[in-house]
Amino acid sequence: MKEDLSNFRKVYKKSQINFNGLKDPFVLFEQWFKIAKNDKLIEEVNAMVLSTIGNDEFPKGRVVLLKKIYLNGFVFFSNYNSEKGISINKNNKVSLLFFWPSQERQIIIKGIVSKTSSSFSDEYFSKRPFKSQVSAFLSNQSEIIDSYSKLKKDMDIFLKENKNKKIKRPKNWGGYIVKPFEFEFWQGRPDRLHQRVLFSLLKSKKWKINILSP
Ligand SMILES: Cc1cc2nc3c(=O)[nH]c(=O)nc-3n(C[C@H](O)[C@H](O)[C@H](O)COP(=O)(O)O)c2cc1C
């Protein structure tokens, strides 16, 4: 395979960061998120890349969906026995990345991840569509399977046998909450003079703000 993308170039000029008055990264996140939510060019505004360090010591990123922001934390749901789950068990330092091309914006968060309480996970699980509950129950996420058709068949059999039954949240499925200690906001600007602002959480719980070179 061969590909030359050296002529792919975009001029970024959509917006700019007003560095005056920055205080709290959650406030800036909320502002940017609100704009992104209303941007029709963004299909899944809550899609974010979760990066973990694996037991093989390699980083791995994959998309998960942000489902809630509360207690100054970012919540997503997954299988606790998946590759990411196993990585998190060993190393709770993770990063989240949002990229909204039409806004020419990127946000990178570093934080500490932990499981949400089981009651919180139960509540969210109970609100999922029935078939999503069943697939969470049937899928041993990240494990090698014999075939996709076998999985489909298992799903069909399960659905037939469990019509209208209430599905309990599997113990190996639930929420994670990422508590940020660093936010980096990137705004594309003309001539590659992009704007970057880094918020770092100090021991005093105040946020230190630094402007970074593009
Ligand atoms: C748009 C999109 C949304 C996704 N949302 C989730 C999610 O919320 N939770 C999840 O566990 N996997 C989600 N996935 C699948 C993950 O990217 C990944 O394939 C899966 O979690 C297994 O990752 P792992 O083997 O590294 O643990 C999503 C994938 C895409 C492309």
mmCIF file of C-alpha atoms and ligand atoms in Angstrom:
data_model
loop_
_atom_site.group_PDB
_atom_site.id
_atom_site.type_symbol
_atom_site.label_atom_id
_atom_site.label_comp_id
_atom_site.label_asym_id
_atom_site.label_seq_id
_atom_site.Cartn_x
_atom_site.Cartn_y
_atom_site.Cartn_z
ATOM 1 C CA MET A 1 0.000 0.000 0.000
ATOM 2 C CA LYS A 2 1.241 3.438 -0.900
ATOM 3 C CA GLU A 3 -0.223 6.815 -0.112
ATOM 4 C CA ASP A 4 1.172 10.316 -0.327
ATOM 5 C CA LEU A 5 -0.765 12.837 1.753
ATOM 6 C CA SER A 6 1.847 15.573 1.769
ATOM 7 C CA ASN A 7 -0.525 17.925 -0.066
ATOM 8 C CA PHE A 8 -3.345 17.438 2.409
ATOM 9 C CA ARG A 9 -3.491 20.770 4.137
ATOM 10 C CA LYS A 10 -6.236 22.592 5.981
ATOM 11 C CA VAL A 11 -6.271 26.197 7.098
ATOM 12 C CA TYR A 12 -7.614 26.386 10.640
ATOM 13 C CA LYS A 13 -9.410 29.631 11.310
ATOM 14 C CA LYS A 14 -12.751 28.824 12.814
ATOM 15 C CA SER A 15 -12.254 30.114 16.310
ATOM 16 C CA GLN A 16 -9.781 31.218 18.927
ATOM 17 C CA ILE A 17 -9.141 30.881 22.636
ATOM 18 C CA ASN A 18 -9.466 34.005 24.707
ATOM 19 C CA PHE A 19 -6.656 33.460 27.200
ATOM 20 C CA ASN A 20 -7.950 36.166 29.517
ATOM 21 C CA GLY A 21 -10.224 34.972 32.254
ATOM 22 C CA LEU A 22 -9.426 31.256 32.023
ATOM 23 C CA LYS A 23 -9.839 29.672 35.436
ATOM 24 C CA ASP A 24 -11.525 26.308 35.517
ATOM 25 C CA PRO A 25 -11.009 23.685 32.789
ATOM 26 C CA PHE A 26 -14.462 22.219 33.437
ATOM 27 C CA VAL A 27 -15.982 25.576 32.512
ATOM 28 C CA LEU A 28 -14.041 25.700 29.235
ATOM 29 C CA PHE A 29 -14.859 22.039 28.571
ATOM 30 C CA GLU A 30 -18.533 22.758 29.118
ATOM 31 C CA GLN A 31 -18.401 25.733 26.738
ATOM 32 C CA TRP A 32 -16.681 23.752 24.011
ATOM 33 C CA PHE A 33 -18.898 20.709 24.559
ATOM 34 C CA LYS A 34 -22.050 22.791 24.260
ATOM 35 C CA ILE A 35 -20.880 24.252 20.954
ATOM 36 C CA ALA A 36 -19.873 20.803 19.679
ATOM 37 C CA LYS A 37 -23.258 19.354 20.727
ATOM 38 C CA ASN A 38 -25.012 21.923 18.551
ATOM 39 C CA ASP A 39 -22.679 21.378 15.592
ATOM 40 C CA LYS A 40 -24.569 19.286 13.017
ATOM 41 C CA LEU A 41 -21.263 18.179 11.489
ATOM 42 C CA ILE A 42 -20.413 16.270 14.659
ATOM 43 C CA GLU A 43 -22.235 12.936 14.774
ATOM 44 C CA GLU A 44 -21.061 11.553 18.087
ATOM 45 C CA VAL A 45 -19.956 14.437 20.208
ATOM 46 C CA ASN A 46 -19.527 12.130 23.214
ATOM 47 C CA ALA A 47 -17.139 9.754 21.450
ATOM 48 C CA MET A 48 -13.717 9.932 23.066
ATOM 49 C CA VAL A 49 -10.505 7.987 22.747
ATOM 50 C CA LEU A 50 -9.624 6.250 25.995
ATOM 51 C CA SER A 51 -5.941 5.375 26.168
ATOM 52 C CA THR A 52 -4.548 2.932 28.667
ATOM 53 C CA ILE A 53 -1.192 1.327 29.241
ATOM 54 C CA GLY A 54 -1.500 -2.398 28.691
ATOM 55 C CA ASN A 55 0.154 -5.194 30.596
ATOM 56 C CA ASP A 56 2.491 -5.463 27.587
ATOM 57 C CA GLU A 57 3.491 -1.850 28.478
ATOM 58 C CA PHE A 58 2.175 -0.554 25.160
ATOM 59 C CA PRO A 59 -0.344 2.271 25.090
ATOM 60 C CA LYS A 60 -3.672 1.488 23.421
ATOM 61 C CA GLY A 61 -6.409 3.903 22.462
ATOM 62 C CA ARG A 62 -9.976 3.003 21.605
ATOM 63 C CA VAL A 63 -13.232 4.931 21.331
ATOM 64 C CA VAL A 64 -15.726 4.800 24.194
ATOM 65 C CA LEU A 65 -18.780 6.949 24.795
ATOM 66 C CA LEU A 66 -18.928 9.592 27.478
ATOM 67 C CA LYS A 67 -22.204 9.029 29.311
ATOM 68 C CA LYS A 68 -22.071 11.414 32.212
ATOM 69 C CA ILE A 69 -20.017 14.169 33.754
ATOM 70 C CA TYR A 70 -20.532 14.331 37.486
ATOM 71 C CA LEU A 71 -18.488 14.904 40.655
ATOM 72 C CA ASN A 72 -15.889 16.426 38.329
ATOM 73 C CA GLY A 73 -15.417 13.110 36.601
ATOM 74 C CA PHE A 74 -16.029 11.675 33.138
ATOM 75 C CA VAL A 75 -18.052 8.458 33.080
ATOM 76 C CA PHE A 76 -18.105 5.689 30.475
ATOM 77 C CA PHE A 77 -19.301 2.090 30.618
ATOM 78 C CA SER A 78 -17.530 -1.065 29.609
ATOM 79 C CA ASN A 79 -16.710 -4.653 30.389
ATOM 80 C CA TYR A 80 -14.436 -4.913 33.421
ATOM 81 C CA ASN A 81 -12.775 -8.046 32.002
ATOM 82 C CA SER A 82 -11.998 -6.512 28.603
ATOM 83 C CA GLU A 83 -8.461 -5.670 27.553
ATOM 84 C CA LYS A 84 -8.965 -2.121 28.820
ATOM 85 C CA GLY A 85 -10.428 -3.447 32.073
ATOM 86 C CA ILE A 86 -7.385 -5.621 32.661
ATOM 87 C CA SER A 87 -5.071 -2.711 31.803
ATOM 88 C CA ILE A 88 -6.939 -0.397 34.196
ATOM 89 C CA ASN A 89 -6.688 -2.948 37.020
ATOM 90 C CA LYS A 90 -2.928 -2.696 36.791
ATOM 91 C CA ASN A 91 -2.558 0.978 35.866
ATOM 92 C CA ASN A 92 -5.287 3.468 36.682
ATOM 93 C CA LYS A 93 -3.586 6.354 34.862
ATOM 94 C CA VAL A 94 -5.484 6.974 31.623
ATOM 95 C CA SER A 95 -6.094 9.616 29.023
ATOM 96 C CA LEU A 96 -9.247 10.741 27.231
ATOM 97 C CA LEU A 97 -9.169 12.534 23.903
ATOM 98 C CA PHE A 98 -11.911 14.413 22.118
ATOM 99 C CA PHE A 99 -11.355 15.532 18.508
ATOM 100 C CA TRP A 100 -13.991 17.665 16.847
ATOM 101 C CA PRO A 101 -12.636 18.342 13.321
ATOM 102 C CA SER A 102 -15.386 20.752 12.299
ATOM 103 C CA GLN A 103 -14.559 22.867 15.347
ATOM 104 C CA GLU A 104 -10.806 22.499 14.746
ATOM 105 C CA ARG A 105 -10.557 21.505 18.382
ATOM 106 C CA GLN A 106 -8.944 18.795 20.433
ATOM 107 C CA ILE A 107 -9.113 18.210 24.176
ATOM 108 C CA ILE A 108 -6.741 15.805 25.913
ATOM 109 C CA ILE A 109 -7.411 14.828 29.506
ATOM 110 C CA LYS A 110 -5.142 12.866 31.804
ATOM 111 C CA GLY A 111 -6.744 11.376 34.871
ATOM 112 C CA ILE A 112 -7.129 8.585 37.363
ATOM 113 C CA VAL A 113 -9.829 6.053 36.592
ATOM 114 C CA SER A 114 -11.859 3.967 39.017
ATOM 115 C CA LYS A 115 -15.029 1.897 38.890
ATOM 116 C CA THR A 116 -18.293 3.668 39.639
ATOM 117 C CA SER A 117 -20.407 2.295 42.492
ATOM 118 C CA SER A 118 -22.463 -0.794 41.650
ATOM 119 C CA SER A 119 -25.686 1.084 42.346
ATOM 120 C CA PHE A 120 -24.679 3.727 39.787
ATOM 121 C CA SER A 121 -23.880 1.014 37.219
ATOM 122 C CA ASP A 122 -27.145 -0.809 38.024
ATOM 123 C CA GLU A 123 -29.142 2.325 37.414
ATOM 124 C CA TYR A 124 -27.559 3.010 34.042
ATOM 125 C CA PHE A 125 -27.762 -0.656 32.988
ATOM 126 C CA SER A 126 -31.472 -0.797 33.802
ATOM 127 C CA LYS A 127 -32.097 2.076 31.381
ATOM 128 C CA ARG A 128 -30.281 0.474 28.444
ATOM 129 C CA PRO A 129 -32.352 -1.013 25.618
ATOM 130 C CA PHE A 130 -33.120 -4.710 26.244
ATOM 131 C CA LYS A 131 -30.933 -5.958 23.388
ATOM 132 C CA SER A 132 -27.975 -3.871 24.569
ATOM 133 C CA GLN A 133 -28.415 -5.452 28.003
ATOM 134 C CA VAL A 134 -28.422 -8.890 26.440
ATOM 135 C CA SER A 135 -25.314 -8.210 24.390
ATOM 136 C CA ALA A 136 -23.483 -6.926 27.475
ATOM 137 C CA PHE A 137 -24.503 -10.177 29.157
ATOM 138 C CA LEU A 138 -23.407 -12.404 26.255
ATOM 139 C CA SER A 139 -20.221 -10.664 25.183
ATOM 140 C CA ASN A 140 -16.969 -11.518 26.868
ATOM 141 C CA GLN A 141 -15.528 -8.348 25.415
ATOM 142 C CA SER A 142 -12.040 -8.651 23.895
ATOM 143 C CA GLU A 143 -11.966 -12.466 24.040
ATOM 144 C CA ILE A 144 -11.387 -14.517 20.900
ATOM 145 C CA ILE A 145 -14.611 -16.105 19.633
ATOM 146 C CA ASP A 146 -15.218 -19.044 17.287
ATOM 147 C CA SER A 147 -17.251 -17.028 14.809
ATOM 148 C CA TYR A 148 -19.519 -14.019 14.556
ATOM 149 C CA SER A 149 -22.384 -16.207 13.353
ATOM 150 C CA LYS A 150 -22.158 -18.307 16.538
ATOM 151 C CA LEU A 151 -22.446 -15.119 18.620
ATOM 152 C CA LYS A 152 -25.487 -14.042 16.578
ATOM 153 C CA LYS A 153 -27.059 -17.451 17.082
ATOM 154 C CA ASP A 154 -26.453 -17.327 20.848
ATOM 155 C CA MET A 155 -28.115 -13.908 20.891
ATOM 156 C CA ASP A 156 -31.181 -15.206 18.988
ATOM 157 C CA ILE A 157 -31.539 -18.209 21.306
ATOM 158 C CA PHE A 158 -31.142 -16.034 24.393
ATOM 159 C CA LEU A 159 -33.741 -13.551 23.135
ATOM 160 C CA LYS A 160 -36.235 -16.352 22.450
ATOM 161 C CA GLU A 161 -35.733 -17.947 25.848
ATOM 162 C CA ASN A 162 -35.770 -14.722 27.831
ATOM 163 C CA LYS A 163 -38.583 -12.758 26.283
ATOM 164 C CA ASN A 164 -39.762 -9.981 28.615
ATOM 165 C CA LYS A 165 -37.412 -11.145 31.354
ATOM 166 C CA LYS A 166 -35.508 -8.593 33.351
ATOM 167 C CA ILE A 167 -31.770 -8.787 32.744
ATOM 168 C CA LYS A 168 -29.553 -8.180 35.750
ATOM 169 C CA ARG A 169 -26.377 -6.237 35.201
ATOM 170 C CA PRO A 170 -23.509 -8.669 34.780
ATOM 171 C CA LYS A 171 -20.989 -8.115 37.568
ATOM 172 C CA ASN A 172 -18.244 -7.698 34.975
ATOM 173 C CA TRP A 173 -19.984 -4.807 33.257
ATOM 174 C CA GLY A 174 -20.274 -1.306 34.631
ATOM 175 C CA GLY A 175 -19.111 2.245 34.810
ATOM 176 C CA TYR A 176 -15.729 3.857 35.072
ATOM 177 C CA ILE A 177 -15.117 7.412 36.187
ATOM 178 C CA VAL A 178 -12.044 9.376 35.127
ATOM 179 C CA LYS A 179 -11.025 12.160 37.510
ATOM 180 C CA PRO A 180 -8.866 14.604 35.545
ATOM 181 C CA PHE A 181 -5.680 16.159 36.840
ATOM 182 C CA GLU A 182 -4.708 17.667 33.513
ATOM 183 C CA PHE A 183 -6.621 19.188 30.588
ATOM 184 C CA GLU A 184 -5.046 20.375 27.358
ATOM 185 C CA PHE A 185 -7.174 22.395 24.960
ATOM 186 C CA TRP A 186 -6.033 22.812 21.346
ATOM 187 C CA GLN A 187 -7.521 25.289 18.923
ATOM 188 C CA GLY A 188 -6.368 25.243 15.303
ATOM 189 C CA ARG A 189 -5.199 28.621 14.002
ATOM 190 C CA PRO A 190 -3.851 29.911 10.678
ATOM 191 C CA ASP A 191 -0.191 29.437 9.726
ATOM 192 C CA ARG A 192 0.176 26.586 12.209
ATOM 193 C CA LEU A 193 0.219 29.058 15.098
ATOM 194 C CA HIS A 194 -2.249 26.931 16.968
ATOM 195 C CA GLN A 195 -3.353 27.760 20.477
ATOM 196 C CA ARG A 196 -2.781 25.353 23.351
ATOM 197 C CA VAL A 197 -3.653 25.827 26.966
ATOM 198 C CA LEU A 198 -2.735 23.385 29.699
ATOM 199 C CA PHE A 199 -4.535 23.171 33.054
ATOM 200 C CA SER A 200 -2.739 21.179 35.756
ATOM 201 C CA LEU A 201 -4.298 20.392 39.116
ATOM 202 C CA LEU A 202 -2.159 21.517 42.043
ATOM 203 C CA LYS A 203 -2.094 19.961 45.526
ATOM 204 C CA SER A 204 -4.034 23.017 46.692
ATOM 205 C CA LYS A 205 -6.824 21.833 44.311
ATOM 206 C CA LYS A 206 -6.337 25.000 42.277
ATOM 207 C CA TRP A 207 -5.690 24.777 38.547
ATOM 208 C CA LYS A 208 -2.390 26.068 37.216
ATOM 209 C CA ILE A 209 -2.677 27.465 33.709
ATOM 210 C CA ASN A 210 0.101 27.420 31.127
ATOM 211 C CA ILE A 211 0.059 28.393 27.483
ATOM 212 C CA LEU A 212 1.957 25.909 25.333
ATOM 213 C CA SER A 213 3.836 26.466 22.143
ATOM 214 C CA PRO A 214 2.063 24.903 19.149
HETATM 215 C C1 LIG B 1 -18.266 5.055 18.271
HETATM 216 C C2 LIG B 1 -17.802 3.972 19.207
HETATM 217 C C3 LIG B 1 -18.321 3.920 20.487
HETATM 218 C C4 LIG B 1 -17.902 2.936 21.383
HETATM 219 N N1 LIG B 1 -18.358 2.972 22.661
HETATM 220 C C5 LIG B 1 -17.902 2.049 23.550
HETATM 221 C C6 LIG B 1 -18.246 2.145 24.929
HETATM 222 O O1 LIG B 1 -18.931 3.078 25.385
HETATM 223 N N2 LIG B 1 -17.791 1.179 25.758
HETATM 224 C C7 LIG B 1 -16.989 0.153 25.320
HETATM 225 O O2 LIG B 1 -16.612 -0.693 26.122
HETATM 226 N N3 LIG B 1 -16.624 0.066 24.037
HETATM 227 C C8 LIG B 1 -17.039 0.989 23.135
HETATM 228 N N4 LIG B 1 -16.644 0.926 21.819
HETATM 229 C C9 LIG B 1 -15.779 -0.199 21.406
HETATM 230 C C10 LIG B 1 -14.340 0.077 21.822
HETATM 231 O O3 LIG B 1 -13.737 0.987 20.942
HETATM 232 C C11 LIG B 1 -13.500 -1.222 21.874
HETATM 233 O O4 LIG B 1 -13.579 -1.910 20.648
HETATM 234 C C12 LIG B 1 -13.980 -2.154 22.986
HETATM 235 O O5 LIG B 1 -14.284 -1.447 24.173
HETATM 236 C C13 LIG B 1 -12.916 -3.199 23.299
HETATM 237 O O6 LIG B 1 -11.720 -2.541 23.667
HETATM 238 P P1 LIG B 1 -10.547 -3.292 24.463
HETATM 239 O O7 LIG B 1 -10.421 -4.665 23.838
HETATM 240 O O8 LIG B 1 -9.338 -2.458 24.228
HETATM 241 O O9 LIG B 1 -10.950 -3.381 25.886
HETATM 242 C C14 LIG B 1 -16.998 1.923 20.937
HETATM 243 C C15 LIG B 1 -16.473 1.995 19.636
HETATM 244 C C16 LIG B 1 -16.857 3.006 18.803
HETATM 245 C C17 LIG B 1 -16.210 3.093 17.439
#
